[in-house]
């Protein structure tokens, strides 16, 4: 894939795009995931993903017949991986085969990133009746799964997904645009790079699974967020030893000014900082989309922004600020085709009554706030993630000057907090996390939502939080580091690998030492008023 991106980028974009109406294959194009352990051992030569963990599991006796790499097409909605490729059925069959051929020993499942949400979906699918589900029965998970060890799990979504869908940006792209104005918008080869990427990613229904879930109750509103005061320059002891809850993670909540993390998108730095009573807003919902933004005859690629018109763009900016509760309406306004498809496959709310028959539909299965864990009291669930790295949580935006084929919104890289410990840098408000997933998303369900017997965890499955405090490599010989907490590099973290090997060899969460916490996840979770 890296070779094709560099040598034939438009060919790569064409083949990686899905049909904008169906969310499945485009006519005449067929792209499928590689199977076997080689599917994700290395992303490119020398850049490991699962290879280090596979090698270490081999050292304690695991081999290809006792390990299964559940490769799936991460562009598709989760249910559509079954419709097109029968991926969920293959996972079910392979788990059953491994249990049957290894003396009835249950499996340890290790999902990473979006795979965490995919396996949540699987656990509901496998027990649900056919044809919507796998027909395994209500005790399938109890019979087949020992533990689910989730790495870097975006259980409640990631704000980064919002900026990706809204303006095809993240922190690094915003900085690049500020230093090289216009290069990414219309580069030296005459290609609208960001527009091509936006057109492609908005055909991937799976991106809908990453939009923040739980609305303002989880993520905060105009004047409140669970993280409250957070010191972005806090220095913590780098030590991945085992600790009990409360021993680590205290004393990190002081800061000079409160950060309004609940304002996921703000148009202007002033709007991001002032009290909500000082913000004048004009509701964009129902606004009439006007004439085309500009002459689009010379565009290399069409995006939905070409149909919004100046009036539609201005309506978005005039609303000033968006919380998790209004983000879905915003995306519905700017990306209607994606949202129409995605709404049939994903949900982002909080269930009032989980016994309501509507929650038997697959669209709810990957949302931990709208589904129940399996009836499997002996199973264990781990949330394993890095901490200590500034992670995108909210954004300051601005309108871009009108031009041909442009994307009208971009992160305002000039917006800065102005002091060393400010959480606002380059138009991005950061909080504790693994550089991709904030602690709140990775840790809340295991810290509170699923802790003990709750309506989301009726059988009382034991949950454990295992945090890994980030320490960058000491020198070049360490490569990507052995104590990294970064979202992908954590796959080479020695402490994480040790935890997985011990559980794979038969240990329980209690034998690992229970929770190991460096962040303030328990304190933040207590501030969230969620009915349990």
Short mmCIF file of C-alpha atoms in Angstrom, two decimals, residues 73 87 116 118-119 138-139 253 341 344 366 452 472:
data_model
loop_
_atom_site.label_atom_id
_atom_site.label_comp_id
_atom_site.label_asym_id
_atom_site.label_seq_id
_atom_site.Cartn_x
_atom_site.Cartn_y
_atom_site.Cartn_z
CA UNK A 73 -12.13 -4.77 5.98
CA UNK A 87 -16.06 -12.16 8.47
CA UNK A 116 -12.23 -3.09 20.02
CA UNK A 118 -15.69 -4.48 16.10
CA UNK A 119 -15.39 -7.20 18.75
CA UNK A 138 -26.97 -16.62 24.97
CA UNK A 139 -24.12 -18.64 26.51
CA UNK A 253 -5.72 18.28 37.88
CA UNK A 341 -25.83 5.22 5.40
CA UNK A 344 -28.53 2.45 9.59
CA UNK A 366 -20.88 -1.49 18.98
CA UNK A 452 -19.45 -4.34 39.07
CA UNK A 472 9.87 8.08 24.70
#
